[in-house]
Coordinates of C-alpha atoms in Angstrom, one line a residue:
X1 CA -68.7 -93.1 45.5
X2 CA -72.4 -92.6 44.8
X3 CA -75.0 -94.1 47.5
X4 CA -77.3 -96.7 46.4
X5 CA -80.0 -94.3 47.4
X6 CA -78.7 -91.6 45.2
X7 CA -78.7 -93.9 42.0
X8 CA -81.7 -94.9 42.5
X9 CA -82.8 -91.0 42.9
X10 CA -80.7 -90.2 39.7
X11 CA -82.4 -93.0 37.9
X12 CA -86.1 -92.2 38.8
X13 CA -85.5 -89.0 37.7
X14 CA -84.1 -90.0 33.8
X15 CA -87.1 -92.5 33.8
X16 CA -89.0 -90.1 34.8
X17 CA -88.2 -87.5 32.5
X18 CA -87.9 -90.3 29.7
X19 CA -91.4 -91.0 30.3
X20 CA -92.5 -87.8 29.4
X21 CA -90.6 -87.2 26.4
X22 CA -92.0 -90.8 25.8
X23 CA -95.5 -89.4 26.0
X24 CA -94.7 -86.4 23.6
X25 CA -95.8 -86.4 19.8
X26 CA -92.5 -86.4 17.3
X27 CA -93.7 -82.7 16.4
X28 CA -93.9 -81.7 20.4
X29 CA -90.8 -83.1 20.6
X30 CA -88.9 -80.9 17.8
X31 CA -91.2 -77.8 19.4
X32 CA -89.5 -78.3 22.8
X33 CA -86.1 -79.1 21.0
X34 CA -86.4 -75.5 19.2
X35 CA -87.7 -73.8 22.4
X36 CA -84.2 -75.7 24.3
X37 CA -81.9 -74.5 21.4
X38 CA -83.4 -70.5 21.5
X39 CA -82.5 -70.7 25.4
X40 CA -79.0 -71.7 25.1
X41 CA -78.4 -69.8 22.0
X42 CA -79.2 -66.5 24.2
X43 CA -76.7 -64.4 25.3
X44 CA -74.9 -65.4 28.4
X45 CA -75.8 -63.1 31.7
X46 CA -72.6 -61.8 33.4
X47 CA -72.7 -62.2 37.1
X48 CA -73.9 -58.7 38.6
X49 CA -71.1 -56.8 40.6
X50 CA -72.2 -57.5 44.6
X51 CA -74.2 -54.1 45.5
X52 CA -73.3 -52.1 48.8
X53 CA -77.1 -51.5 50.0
X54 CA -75.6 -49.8 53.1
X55 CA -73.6 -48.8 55.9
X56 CA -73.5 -52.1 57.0
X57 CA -71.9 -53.3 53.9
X58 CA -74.5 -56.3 53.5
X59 CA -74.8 -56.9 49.5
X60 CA -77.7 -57.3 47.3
X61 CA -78.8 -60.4 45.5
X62 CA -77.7 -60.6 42.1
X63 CA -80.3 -60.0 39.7
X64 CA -82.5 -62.8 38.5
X65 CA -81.2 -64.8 35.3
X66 CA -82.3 -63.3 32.1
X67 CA -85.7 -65.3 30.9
X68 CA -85.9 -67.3 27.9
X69 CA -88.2 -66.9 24.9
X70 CA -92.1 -66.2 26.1
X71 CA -93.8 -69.6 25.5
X72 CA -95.6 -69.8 22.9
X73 CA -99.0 -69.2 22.0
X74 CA -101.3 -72.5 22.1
X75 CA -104.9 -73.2 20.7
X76 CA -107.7 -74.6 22.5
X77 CA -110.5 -77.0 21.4
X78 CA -112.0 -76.3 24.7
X79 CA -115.2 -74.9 22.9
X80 CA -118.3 -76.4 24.2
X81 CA -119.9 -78.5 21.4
X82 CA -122.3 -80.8 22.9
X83 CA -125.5 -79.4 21.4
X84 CA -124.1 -78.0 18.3
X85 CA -123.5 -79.4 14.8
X86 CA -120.8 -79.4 12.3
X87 CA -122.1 -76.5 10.8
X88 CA -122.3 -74.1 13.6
X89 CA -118.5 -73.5 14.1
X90 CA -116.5 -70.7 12.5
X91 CA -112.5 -72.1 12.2
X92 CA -109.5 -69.9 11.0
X93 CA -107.6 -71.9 7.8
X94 CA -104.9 -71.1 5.3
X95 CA -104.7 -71.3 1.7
X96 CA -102.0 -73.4 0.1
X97 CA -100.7 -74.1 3.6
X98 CA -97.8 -75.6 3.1
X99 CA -96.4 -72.5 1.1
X100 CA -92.7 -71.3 1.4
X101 CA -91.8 -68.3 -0.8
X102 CA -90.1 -68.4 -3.8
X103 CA -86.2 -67.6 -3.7
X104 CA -85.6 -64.4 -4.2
X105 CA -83.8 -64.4 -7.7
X106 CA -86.8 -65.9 -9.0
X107 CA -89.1 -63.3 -7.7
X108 CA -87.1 -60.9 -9.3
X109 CA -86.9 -63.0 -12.5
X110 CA -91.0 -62.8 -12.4
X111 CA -90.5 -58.8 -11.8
X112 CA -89.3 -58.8 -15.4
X113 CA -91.3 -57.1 -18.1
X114 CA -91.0 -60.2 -20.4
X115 CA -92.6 -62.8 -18.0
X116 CA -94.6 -59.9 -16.8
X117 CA -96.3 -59.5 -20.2
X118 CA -96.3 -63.6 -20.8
X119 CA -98.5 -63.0 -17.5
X120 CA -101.2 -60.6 -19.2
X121 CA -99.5 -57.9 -17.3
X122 CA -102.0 -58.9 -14.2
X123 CA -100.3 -56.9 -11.4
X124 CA -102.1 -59.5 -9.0
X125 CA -99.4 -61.4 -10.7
X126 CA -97.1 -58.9 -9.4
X127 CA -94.0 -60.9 -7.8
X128 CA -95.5 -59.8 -4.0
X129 CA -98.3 -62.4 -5.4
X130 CA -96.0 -65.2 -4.0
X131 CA -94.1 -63.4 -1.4
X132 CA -95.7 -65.2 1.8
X133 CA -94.3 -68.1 3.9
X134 CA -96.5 -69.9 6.2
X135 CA -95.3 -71.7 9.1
X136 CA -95.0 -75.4 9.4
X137 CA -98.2 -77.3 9.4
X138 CA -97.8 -78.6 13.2
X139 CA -97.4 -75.0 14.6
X140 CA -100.2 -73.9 12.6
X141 CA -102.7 -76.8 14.1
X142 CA -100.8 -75.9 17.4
X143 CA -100.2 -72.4 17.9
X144 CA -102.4 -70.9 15.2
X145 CA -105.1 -72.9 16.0
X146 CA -105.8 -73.7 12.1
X147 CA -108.7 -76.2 11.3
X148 CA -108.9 -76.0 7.7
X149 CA -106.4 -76.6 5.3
X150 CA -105.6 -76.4 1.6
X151 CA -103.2 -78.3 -0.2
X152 CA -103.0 -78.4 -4.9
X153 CA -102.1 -82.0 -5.6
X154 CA -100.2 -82.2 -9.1
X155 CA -100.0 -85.7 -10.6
X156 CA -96.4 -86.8 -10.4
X157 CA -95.7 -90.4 -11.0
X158 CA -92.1 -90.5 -11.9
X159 CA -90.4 -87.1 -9.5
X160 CA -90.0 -85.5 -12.4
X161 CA -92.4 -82.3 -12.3
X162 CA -90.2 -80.1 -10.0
X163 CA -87.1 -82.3 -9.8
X164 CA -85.5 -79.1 -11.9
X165 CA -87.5 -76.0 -11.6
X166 CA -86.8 -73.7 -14.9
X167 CA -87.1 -70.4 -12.6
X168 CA -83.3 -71.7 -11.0
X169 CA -82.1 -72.5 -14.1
X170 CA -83.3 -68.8 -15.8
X171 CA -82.1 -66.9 -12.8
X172 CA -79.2 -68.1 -13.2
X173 CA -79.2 -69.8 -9.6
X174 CA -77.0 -73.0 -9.1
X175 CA -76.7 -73.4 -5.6
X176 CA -79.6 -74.5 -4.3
X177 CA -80.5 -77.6 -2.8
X178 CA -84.0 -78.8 -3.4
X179 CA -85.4 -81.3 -0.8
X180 CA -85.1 -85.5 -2.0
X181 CA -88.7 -85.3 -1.8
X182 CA -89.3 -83.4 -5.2
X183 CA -88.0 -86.5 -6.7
X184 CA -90.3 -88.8 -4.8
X185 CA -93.5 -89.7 -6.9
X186 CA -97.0 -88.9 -5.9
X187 CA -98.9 -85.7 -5.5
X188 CA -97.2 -82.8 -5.2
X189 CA -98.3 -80.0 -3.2
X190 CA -96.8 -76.6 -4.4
X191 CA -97.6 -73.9 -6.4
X192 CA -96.4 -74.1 -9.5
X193 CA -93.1 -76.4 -10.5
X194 CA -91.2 -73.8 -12.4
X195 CA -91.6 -70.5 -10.1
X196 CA -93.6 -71.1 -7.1
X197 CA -92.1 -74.1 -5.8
X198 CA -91.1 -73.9 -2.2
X199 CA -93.3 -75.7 0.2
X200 CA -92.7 -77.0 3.9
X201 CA -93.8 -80.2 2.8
X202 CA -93.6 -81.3 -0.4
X203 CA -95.6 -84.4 -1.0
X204 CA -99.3 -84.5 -0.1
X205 CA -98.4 -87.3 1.7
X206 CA -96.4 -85.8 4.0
X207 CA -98.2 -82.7 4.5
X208 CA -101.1 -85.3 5.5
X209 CA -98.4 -87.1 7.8
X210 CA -98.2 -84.0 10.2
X211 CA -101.6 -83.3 10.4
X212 CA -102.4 -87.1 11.3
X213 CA -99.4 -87.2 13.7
X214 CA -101.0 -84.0 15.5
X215 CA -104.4 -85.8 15.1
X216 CA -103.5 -88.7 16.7
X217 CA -101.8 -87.0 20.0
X218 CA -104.7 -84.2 20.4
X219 CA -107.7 -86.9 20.1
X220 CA -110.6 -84.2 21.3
X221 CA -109.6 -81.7 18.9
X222 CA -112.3 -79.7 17.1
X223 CA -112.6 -81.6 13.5
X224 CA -109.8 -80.6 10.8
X225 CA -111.4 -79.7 7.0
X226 CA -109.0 -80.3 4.3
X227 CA -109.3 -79.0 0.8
X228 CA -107.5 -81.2 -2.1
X229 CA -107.3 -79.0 -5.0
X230 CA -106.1 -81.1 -8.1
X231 CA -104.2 -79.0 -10.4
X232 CA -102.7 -79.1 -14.1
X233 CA -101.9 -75.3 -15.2
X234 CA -98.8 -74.4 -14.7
X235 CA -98.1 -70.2 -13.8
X236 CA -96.8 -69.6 -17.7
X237 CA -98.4 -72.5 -19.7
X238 CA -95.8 -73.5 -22.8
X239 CA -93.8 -70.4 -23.6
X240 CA -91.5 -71.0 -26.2
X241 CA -90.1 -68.2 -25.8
X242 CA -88.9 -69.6 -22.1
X243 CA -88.4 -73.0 -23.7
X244 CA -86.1 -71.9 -26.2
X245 CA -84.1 -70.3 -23.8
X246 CA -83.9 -73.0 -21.5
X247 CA -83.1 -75.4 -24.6
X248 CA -80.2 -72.7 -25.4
X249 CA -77.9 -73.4 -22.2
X250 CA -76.5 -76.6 -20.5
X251 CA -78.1 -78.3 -17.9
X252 CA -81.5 -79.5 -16.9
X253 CA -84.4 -78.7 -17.4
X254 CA -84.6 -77.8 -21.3
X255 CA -88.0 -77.0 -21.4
X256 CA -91.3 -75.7 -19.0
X257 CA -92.8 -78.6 -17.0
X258 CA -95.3 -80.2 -18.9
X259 CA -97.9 -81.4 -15.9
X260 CA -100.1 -84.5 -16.1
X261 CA -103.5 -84.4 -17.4
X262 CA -105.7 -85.8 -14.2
X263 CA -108.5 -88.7 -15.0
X264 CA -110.9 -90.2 -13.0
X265 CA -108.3 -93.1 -12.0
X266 CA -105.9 -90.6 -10.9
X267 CA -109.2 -89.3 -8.5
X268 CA -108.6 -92.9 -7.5
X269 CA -105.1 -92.5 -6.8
X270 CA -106.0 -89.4 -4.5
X271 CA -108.1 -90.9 -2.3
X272 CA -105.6 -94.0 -1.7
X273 CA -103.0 -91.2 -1.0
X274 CA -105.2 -89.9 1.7
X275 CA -105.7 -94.0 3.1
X276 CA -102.1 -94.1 3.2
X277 CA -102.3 -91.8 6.4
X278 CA -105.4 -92.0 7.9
X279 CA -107.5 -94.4 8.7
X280 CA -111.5 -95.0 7.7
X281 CA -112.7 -94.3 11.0
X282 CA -110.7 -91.0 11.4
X283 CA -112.2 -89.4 8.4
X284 CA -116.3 -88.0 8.3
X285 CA -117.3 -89.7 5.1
X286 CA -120.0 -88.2 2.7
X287 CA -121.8 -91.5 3.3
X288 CA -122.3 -90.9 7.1
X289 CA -124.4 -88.2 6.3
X290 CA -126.6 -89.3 3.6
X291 CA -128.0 -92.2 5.7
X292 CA -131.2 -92.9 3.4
X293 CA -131.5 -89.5 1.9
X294 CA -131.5 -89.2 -1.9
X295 CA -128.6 -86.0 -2.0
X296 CA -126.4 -84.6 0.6
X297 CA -128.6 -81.6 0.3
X298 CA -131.5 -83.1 1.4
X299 CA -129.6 -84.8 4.2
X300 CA -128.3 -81.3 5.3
X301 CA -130.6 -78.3 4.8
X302 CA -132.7 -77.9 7.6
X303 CA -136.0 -76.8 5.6
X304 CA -136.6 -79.9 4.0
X305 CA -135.7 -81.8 7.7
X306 CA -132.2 -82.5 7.7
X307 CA -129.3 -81.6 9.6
X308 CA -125.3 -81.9 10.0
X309 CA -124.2 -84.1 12.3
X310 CA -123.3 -82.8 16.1
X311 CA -119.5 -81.8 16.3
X312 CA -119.2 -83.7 19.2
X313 CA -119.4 -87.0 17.7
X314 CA -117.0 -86.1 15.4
X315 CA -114.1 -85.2 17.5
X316 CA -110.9 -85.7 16.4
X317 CA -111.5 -86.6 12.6
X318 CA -110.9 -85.3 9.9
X319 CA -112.7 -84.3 6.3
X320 CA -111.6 -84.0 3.0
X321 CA -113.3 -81.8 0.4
X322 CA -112.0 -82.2 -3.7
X323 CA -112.3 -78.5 -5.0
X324 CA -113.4 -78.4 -8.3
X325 CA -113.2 -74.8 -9.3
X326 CA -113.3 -75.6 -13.1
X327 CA -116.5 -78.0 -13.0
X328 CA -114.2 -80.9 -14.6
X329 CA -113.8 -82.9 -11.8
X330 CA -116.8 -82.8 -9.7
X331 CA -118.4 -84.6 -12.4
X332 CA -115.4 -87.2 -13.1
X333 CA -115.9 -87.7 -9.5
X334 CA -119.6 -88.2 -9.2
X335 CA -118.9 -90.7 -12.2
X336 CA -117.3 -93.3 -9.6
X337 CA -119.1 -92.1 -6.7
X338 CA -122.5 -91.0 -7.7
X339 CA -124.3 -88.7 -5.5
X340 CA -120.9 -89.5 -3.2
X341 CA -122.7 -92.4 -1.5
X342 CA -119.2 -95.0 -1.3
X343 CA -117.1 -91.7 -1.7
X344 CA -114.4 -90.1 0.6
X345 CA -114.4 -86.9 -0.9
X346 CA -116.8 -84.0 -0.3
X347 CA -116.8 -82.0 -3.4
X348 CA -116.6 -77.8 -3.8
X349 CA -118.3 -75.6 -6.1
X350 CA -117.5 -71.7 -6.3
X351 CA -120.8 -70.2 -5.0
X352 CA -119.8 -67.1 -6.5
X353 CA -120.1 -68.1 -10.6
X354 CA -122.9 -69.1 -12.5
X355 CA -123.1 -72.5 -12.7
X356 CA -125.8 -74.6 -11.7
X357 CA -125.0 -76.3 -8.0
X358 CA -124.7 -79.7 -7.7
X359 CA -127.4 -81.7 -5.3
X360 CA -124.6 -83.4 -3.8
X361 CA -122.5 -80.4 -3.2
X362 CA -122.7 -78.9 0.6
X363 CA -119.5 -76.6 0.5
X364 CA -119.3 -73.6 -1.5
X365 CA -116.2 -71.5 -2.2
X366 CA -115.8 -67.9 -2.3
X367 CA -112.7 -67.2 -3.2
X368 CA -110.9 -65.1 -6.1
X369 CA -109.7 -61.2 -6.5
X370 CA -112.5 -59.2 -5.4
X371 CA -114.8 -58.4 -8.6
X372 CA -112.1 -59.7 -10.8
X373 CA -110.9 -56.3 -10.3
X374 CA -107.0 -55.6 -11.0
X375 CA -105.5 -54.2 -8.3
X376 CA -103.7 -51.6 -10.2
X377 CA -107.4 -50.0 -10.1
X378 CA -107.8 -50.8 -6.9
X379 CA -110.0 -48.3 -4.6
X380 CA -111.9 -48.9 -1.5
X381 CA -114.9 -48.5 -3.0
X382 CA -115.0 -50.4 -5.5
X383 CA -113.8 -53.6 -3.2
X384 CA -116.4 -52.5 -0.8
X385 CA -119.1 -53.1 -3.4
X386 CA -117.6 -55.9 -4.3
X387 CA -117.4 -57.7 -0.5
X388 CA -121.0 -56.5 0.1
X389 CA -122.0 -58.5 -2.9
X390 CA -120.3 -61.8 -2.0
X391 CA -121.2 -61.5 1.8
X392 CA -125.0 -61.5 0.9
X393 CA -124.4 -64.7 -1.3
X394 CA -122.2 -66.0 1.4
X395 CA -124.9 -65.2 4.4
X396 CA -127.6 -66.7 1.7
X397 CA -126.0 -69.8 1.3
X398 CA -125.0 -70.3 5.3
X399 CA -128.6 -70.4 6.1
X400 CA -129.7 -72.4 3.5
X401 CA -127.2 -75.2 5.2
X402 CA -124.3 -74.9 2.9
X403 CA -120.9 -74.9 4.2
X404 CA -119.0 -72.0 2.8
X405 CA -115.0 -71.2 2.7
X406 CA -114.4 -67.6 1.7
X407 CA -111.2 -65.9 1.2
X408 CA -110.0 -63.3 3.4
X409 CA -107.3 -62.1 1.1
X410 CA -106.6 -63.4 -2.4
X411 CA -102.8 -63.3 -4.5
X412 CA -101.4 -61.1 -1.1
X413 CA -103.8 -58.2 -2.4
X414 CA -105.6 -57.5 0.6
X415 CA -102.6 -57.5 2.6
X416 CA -100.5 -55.2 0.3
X417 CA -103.7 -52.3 0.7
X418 CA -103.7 -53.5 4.1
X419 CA -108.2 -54.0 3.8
X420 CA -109.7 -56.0 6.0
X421 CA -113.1 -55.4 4.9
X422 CA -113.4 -58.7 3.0
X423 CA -112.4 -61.0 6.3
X424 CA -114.4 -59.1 8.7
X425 CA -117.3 -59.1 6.8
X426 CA -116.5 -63.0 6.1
X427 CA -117.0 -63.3 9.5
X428 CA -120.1 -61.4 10.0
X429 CA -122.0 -63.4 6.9
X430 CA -121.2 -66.6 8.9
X431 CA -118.3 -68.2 6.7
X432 CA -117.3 -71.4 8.1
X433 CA -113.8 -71.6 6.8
X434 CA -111.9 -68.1 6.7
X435 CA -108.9 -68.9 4.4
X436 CA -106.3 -66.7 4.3
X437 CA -102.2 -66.5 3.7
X438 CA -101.7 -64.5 6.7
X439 CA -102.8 -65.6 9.8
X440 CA -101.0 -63.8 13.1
X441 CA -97.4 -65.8 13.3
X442 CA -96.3 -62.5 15.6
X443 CA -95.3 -64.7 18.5
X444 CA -94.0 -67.9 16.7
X445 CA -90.1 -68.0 16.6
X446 CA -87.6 -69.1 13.9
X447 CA -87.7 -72.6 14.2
X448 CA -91.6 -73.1 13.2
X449 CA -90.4 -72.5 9.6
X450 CA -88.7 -75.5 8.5
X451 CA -87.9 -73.9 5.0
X452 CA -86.6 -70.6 5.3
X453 CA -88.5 -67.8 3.2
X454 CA -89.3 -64.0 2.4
X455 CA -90.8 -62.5 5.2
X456 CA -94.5 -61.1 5.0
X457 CA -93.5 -58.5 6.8
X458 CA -91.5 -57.2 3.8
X459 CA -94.1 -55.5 2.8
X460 CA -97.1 -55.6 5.0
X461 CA -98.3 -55.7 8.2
X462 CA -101.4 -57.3 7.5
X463 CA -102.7 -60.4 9.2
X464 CA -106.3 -62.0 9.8
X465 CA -107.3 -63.9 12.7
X466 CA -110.8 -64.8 14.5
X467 CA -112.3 -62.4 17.2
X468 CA -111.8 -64.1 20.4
X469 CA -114.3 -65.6 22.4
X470 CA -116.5 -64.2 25.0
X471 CA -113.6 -64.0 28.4
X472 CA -111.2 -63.7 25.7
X473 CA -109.6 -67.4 25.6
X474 CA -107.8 -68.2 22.4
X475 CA -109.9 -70.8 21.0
X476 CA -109.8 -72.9 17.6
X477 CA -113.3 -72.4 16.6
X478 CA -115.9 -70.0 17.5
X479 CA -120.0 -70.5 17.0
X480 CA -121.0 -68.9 13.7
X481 CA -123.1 -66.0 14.0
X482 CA -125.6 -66.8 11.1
X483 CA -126.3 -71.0 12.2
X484 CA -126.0 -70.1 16.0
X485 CA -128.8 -68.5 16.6
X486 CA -127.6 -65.0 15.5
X487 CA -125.3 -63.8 18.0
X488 CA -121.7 -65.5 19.3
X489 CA -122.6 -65.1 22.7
X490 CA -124.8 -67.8 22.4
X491 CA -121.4 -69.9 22.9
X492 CA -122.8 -71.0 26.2
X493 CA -121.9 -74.7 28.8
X494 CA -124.2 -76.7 26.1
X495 CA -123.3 -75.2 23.0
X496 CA -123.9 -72.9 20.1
X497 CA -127.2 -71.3 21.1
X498 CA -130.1 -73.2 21.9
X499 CA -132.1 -75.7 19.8
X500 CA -135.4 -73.4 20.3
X501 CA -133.0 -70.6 19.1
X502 CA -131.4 -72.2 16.5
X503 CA -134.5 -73.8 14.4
X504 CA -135.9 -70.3 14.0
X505 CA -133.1 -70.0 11.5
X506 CA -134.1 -72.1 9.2
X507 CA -135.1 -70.9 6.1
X508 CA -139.6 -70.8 4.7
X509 CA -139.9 -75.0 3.5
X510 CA -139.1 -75.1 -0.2
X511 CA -137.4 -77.5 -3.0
X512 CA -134.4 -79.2 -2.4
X513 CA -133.3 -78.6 -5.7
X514 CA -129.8 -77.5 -6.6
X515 CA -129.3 -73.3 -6.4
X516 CA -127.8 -71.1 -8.5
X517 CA -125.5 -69.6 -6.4

């Protein structure tokens, strides 16, 4: 018989500990599952053999039990923000984050010289192009402390785009199982839907799901950027070479995918995805910036009076950015939304073409192989010529008040020569989004992968990451060295450098007008 005192002990104890799963986020919850299953999955300790210390025969303790797994790394948002604006932090993010490698009889099928010339015979579309796996998105806002994301969204109303990707079906590959979720209609967020079409997510509507459920249960977090890239060309266009061999054997599909042209309704269709998950009020709308100004440039760029608003009113929240890297929808966008007034979308330019900026645009992209180079040519030199161009454009456009994201390594290049040149030179010419498709995973275990994939570490050991802050605590953002006064240890109780400090960066007065970047 159990005393009425010990039941009540017992039962305390299971509310207790109820009560505190209770408080835990669904992703939290799986973390601590994993972390539960890599402990009892480790190798049981045999009692030690007693130990004769002595003449006296008196007998050691036994040795302490084996430890389980080191716990894993976790990011702060600890960084003091109270004087600083949205434009003053420097955040870590990933490019097509939800990416899962390719199986690997598909990377050999792209290692063939048929597909290999139907590919220009680009060796940055060498198979190692797709050979990276990221970690799920939850242990990248959590352990990695990623603030910026990037997600394709291919228009796919019926689950039909990737329900049958041709790369199984020309490798010759039967047994795999594809998640329900390629049948599911809505954007898609892969790569491509023939060859590079793995992703830990799936849907953009999921991959949105994870970062609002992490949103939601870390409200003071530093605010999350989120780049929506809409996308239409597919990795080998209409080869009917490929489509009459596909049309030649049984089974589905009989042809390439044939994606969706995108209109301005389907831009429509994006931004309801996006309300699906989050909430008005949880998103930093091009609107709240404007205020009475005519563009968003005016409203931002400090020589002509204006500012970005101060991060810590904008805690927790999120932003969304439509990259329009071909200058087709920008404009289809603007159409609905001009200057972006009523929009939810802040819309990206490269910074690195020709093409005349936008006045509503305030983000900039610098992304792209390095000089368009091949990497069959590759040298040091040349790539060094090549990053000290794009860094002063980069450093230009920073302290004119644009908000740039530059790549740190582009098609798994970078990491295959192992140069970091390009990302720490990102850093130094005050990029506020270094992208990359390596960030440090060292210390995360198997379980923050829910899709298993080829390892980077197959060929490289390359991996980009922030320098830490000043007392070396492993934060999610740092101050920017070109919009915080200069130097990162201006990181001080009340912000990013002083405000004294910080307005002798802005540029001499002069037009508003849009640049040519």
């Amino acid at each position: 018989m159990v005393s009425s005192g010990a039941a009540q002990a017992c039962l305390l104890v299971l509310l207790c500990s109820g009560s505190a799963m209770a408080k835990m986020s669904r992703w939290e919850r799986v973390l601590q599952a994993g972390a539960d299953a890599t402990v009892s999955q480790a190798p049981a300790v045999a009692p030690a053999a007693a130990v004769d210390s002595g003449p006296l025969g008196a007998m050691a303790p036994a040795p302490a039990p084996m430890a389980g797994p080191p716990p894993l790394p976790k990011a702060s948002d600890a960084l003091a923000l109270t004087n600083s604006s949205l434009n003053q932090l420097q955040t870590l993010g990933t490019y097509q984050s939800d990416h899962v490698a390719p199986p690997s009889a598909v990377l050999q099928l792209l290692n063939g010289s048929g597909y290999q010339q139907a590919l220009g015979q680009n060796p940055y579309y060498a198979p190692q192009s797709f050979q990276y796996t990221l970690p799920d998105i939850f242990f990248q806002l959590d352990a990695l402390g990623i603030r910026q994301f990037h997600f394709n969204a291919w228009k796919d109303p019926n689950g039909t785009l990737a329900a049958h990707p041709a790369g199984l079906k020309l490798a010759g590959t039967s047994n795999v199982t594809l998640d329900p979720k390629y049948s599911y209609f809505g954007y898609k967020t892969f790569g491509d839907p023939d060859f590079d079409f793995q992703s830990s997510c799936v849907t953009l509507e999921t991959c949105l799901q994870l970062i609002q459920s992490w949103s939601v249960n870390h409200t003071d977090h530093i605010p999350i950027t989120v780049y929506l890239e809409p996308r239409e060309q597919t990795l080998l266009g209409n080869s009917s070479s490929l489509n009459q061999q596909l049309a030649s054997q049984p089974g589905e599909p009989q042809q390439l995918a044939v994606p969706y042209p995108i209109n301005g309704d389907d831009l429509v269709e994006l931004q309801n995805t996006v309300y699906r998950v989050f909430n008005q009020s949880a998103i930093i709308l091009p609107g709240s910036l404007l205020g009475n100004d005519s563009t968003l440039q005016v409203a931002t760029q400090k020589a002509v009076g204006g500012s970005w608003p101060e991060m810590e009113t904008n805690r927790g929240r999120v932003l969304f950015v439509m990259v329009d890297s071909a200058g087709k929808y920008g404009d289809m966008y603007r159409q609905l939304f001009p200057d972006l007034r009523n929009a939810t979308f802040f819309v990206s330019q490269p910074g690195n073409g020709n093409a005349t900026i936008d006045n509503s645009t305030v983000f900039l992209d610098y992304l792209g192989p390095l000089g368009g180079g091949s990497v069959a040519t590759w040298t040091n030199t040349s790539a060094n010529a090549a990053v000290k161009k794009d860094m002063a454009r980069v450093q230009a456009a920073v302290r004119k008040g644009f908000m740039a994201r530059v790549a740190a390594d582009w098609q798994t290049v970078e990491a295959r020569e192992d140069y970091h040149n390009r990302s720490m030179d990102a850093i130094k010419a005050g990029t506020h989004f270094l992208q990359t498709s390596f960030p440090n995973v060292a210390q995360l275990p198997k379980f923050a992968y829910s899709v298993l994939g080829s390892s980077n570490a197959t060929y490289t050991n390359y991996t980009v990451s922030l320098p830490l802050r000043l007392g070396g605590s492993f934060n999610a953002g740092r101050c920017n060295p070109q919009t915080s006064a200069g130097i990162v240890a201006n990181e001080t109780a009340s912000g990013c450098g002083s405000a004294a400090d910080n307005a002798l960066l802005a540029p001499a007065p002069g037009p508003a007008t849009a640049v040519s970047a």
